[in-house]
Amino acid sequence: MKLSIIIPVYNEIGTIAEILRRVRVVPLAVPVGYGPANGSVVEFEREIVIVDDGSTDGTREYLRTLENAPDIVIVFHEHNQGKGAAVRTGLQHASGDVMLIQDADLEYDPRDYPALLQPIVEGRSQVVYGSRFRGGPTKTMFFWHMVGNRFLTLVTNVLYDTILSDMETGYKVFTREVAERLDLKAPGWGFDPEITAQILKCGYRIYEVPISYTGREFEEGKKIGWRDAFTVLWTLLRCRFTR
Ligand SMILES: Nc1nc2c(ncn2[C@@H]2O[C@H](COP(=O)(O)OP(=O)(O)OP(=O)(O)O)[C@@H](O)[C@H]2O)c(=O)[nH]1
Ligand SMILES: [Mg+2]
């Protein structure tokens, strides 16, 4: 099986080389402890799909130096369009059986990949989210971000009748079958609610596994702000009440 690791990148010159190093070295052997293949190990081939979203800080020039790497596909957006647009471009260029979204900062840890892939290889789910709120090792960050995350996840649960603990997580993993049913349109921070809404409206149950999380500080480039919560809320409502 092949894993496509989709990395949307916008002005991450401080972290792009390190995240690529981490993504490339992490072992992708997933033990199967369930179902007919119990006892076997599934080895994933890896494909890294990087989408530069119009970076202006040198990230683009750095990525140009990697264009001939055999394990990497790189796509450049002429202008900045937002994370949602970057992921959509990434999905269009991905050839794997399973898709995994990986942010280009260092907040999420690729060592969680085997745990994220396990419910898929065991045939328990087509969609897995890594949750920062299910007891994994996490750096304790901002109180109001936690409140915002919990609130947006609660709204998702009420509107779509589910019990997620972390709708906004960066780690979203799904099969090609799911990817082919998506019709993503939100260019920016509407990405997470839109993909979650479409997955749930298709009738898939999302499997959650605990992941580790090392949030960055605003001085380190953290960009998300409280205004972005309104985009998320609006997207949740729009997707719930329109087709
Ligand atoms: N902020 C931002 N990120 C983008 C954009 N396009 C692609 N990305 C990438 O999407 C990923 C998520 O962005 P982040 O800024 O880390 O978003 P976040 O983790 O929700 O918030 P912060 O870490 O607080 O900034 C990163 O890999 C970005 O480089 C864009 O237009 N804006
Ligand atoms: Mg981030």
mmCIF file of N, CA and C and ligand atoms in Angstrom, residues 12 83 103-108 132 189 213-216 221-224, ligand 2:
data_model
loop_
_atom_site.group_PDB
_atom_site.id
_atom_site.type_symbol
_atom_site.label_atom_id
_atom_site.label_comp_id
_atom_site.label_asym_id
_atom_site.label_seq_id
_atom_site.Cartn_x
_atom_site.Cartn_y
_atom_site.Cartn_z
ATOM 1 N N GLU A 12 7.122 28.755 5.718
ATOM 2 C CA GLU A 12 7.606 27.921 6.830
ATOM 3 C C GLU A 12 9.098 27.628 6.673
ATOM 4 N N LYS A 83 -4.947 27.293 3.295
ATOM 5 C CA LYS A 83 -4.645 25.880 3.539
ATOM 6 C C LYS A 83 -5.590 24.947 2.781
ATOM 7 N N ASP A 103 0.858 19.157 8.545
ATOM 8 C CA ASP A 103 1.247 20.566 8.545
ATOM 9 C C ASP A 103 2.775 20.684 8.469
ATOM 10 N N ALA A 104 3.236 21.819 7.957
ATOM 11 C CA ALA A 104 4.671 21.996 7.740
ATOM 12 C C ALA A 104 5.386 22.630 8.926
ATOM 13 N N ASP A 105 4.619 23.005 9.970
ATOM 14 C CA ASP A 105 5.310 23.439 11.187
ATOM 15 C C ASP A 105 5.609 22.160 11.982
ATOM 16 N N LEU A 106 6.102 22.277 13.178
ATOM 17 C CA LEU A 106 6.536 21.060 13.887
ATOM 18 C C LEU A 106 5.575 20.711 15.019
ATOM 19 N N GLU A 107 4.295 21.117 14.888
ATOM 20 C CA GLU A 107 3.352 20.897 15.987
ATOM 21 C C GLU A 107 2.905 19.437 16.090
ATOM 22 N N TYR A 108 2.832 18.786 14.951
ATOM 23 C CA TYR A 108 2.387 17.382 14.925
ATOM 24 C C TYR A 108 3.584 16.480 14.635
ATOM 25 N N ARG A 132 -5.797 15.667 19.894
ATOM 26 C CA ARG A 132 -4.905 16.260 20.911
ATOM 27 C C ARG A 132 -5.532 16.212 22.288
ATOM 28 N N TRP A 189 -9.411 28.582 6.202
ATOM 29 C CA TRP A 189 -9.619 27.862 7.460
ATOM 30 C C TRP A 189 -10.959 27.140 7.508
ATOM 31 N N TYR A 213 1.304 16.457 20.717
ATOM 32 C CA TYR A 213 1.165 17.794 20.134
ATOM 33 C C TYR A 213 2.120 18.741 20.835
ATOM 34 N N THR A 214 2.906 19.455 20.021
ATOM 35 C CA THR A 214 3.830 20.448 20.571
ATOM 36 C C THR A 214 3.520 21.780 19.903
ATOM 37 N N GLY A 215 2.552 22.496 20.445
ATOM 38 C CA GLY A 215 2.124 23.769 19.861
ATOM 39 C C GLY A 215 3.273 24.755 19.802
ATOM 40 N N ARG A 216 3.236 25.615 18.775
ATOM 41 C CA ARG A 216 4.292 26.629 18.721
ATOM 42 C C ARG A 216 3.775 27.934 19.310
ATOM 43 N N GLY A 221 5.813 31.786 14.975
ATOM 44 C CA GLY A 221 5.082 31.795 13.707
ATOM 45 C C GLY A 221 3.626 31.394 13.822
ATOM 46 N N LYS A 222 3.131 31.166 15.038
ATOM 47 C CA LYS A 222 1.730 30.791 15.183
ATOM 48 C C LYS A 222 0.859 31.909 14.610
ATOM 49 N N LYS A 223 -0.096 31.522 13.743
ATOM 50 C CA LYS A 223 -0.844 32.562 13.028
ATOM 51 C C LYS A 223 -2.317 32.568 13.349
ATOM 52 N N ILE A 224 -2.845 31.448 13.817
ATOM 53 C CA ILE A 224 -4.295 31.354 13.948
ATOM 54 C C ILE A 224 -4.795 32.325 15.022
HETATM 55 MG MG MG B 2 0.249 24.982 13.078
#
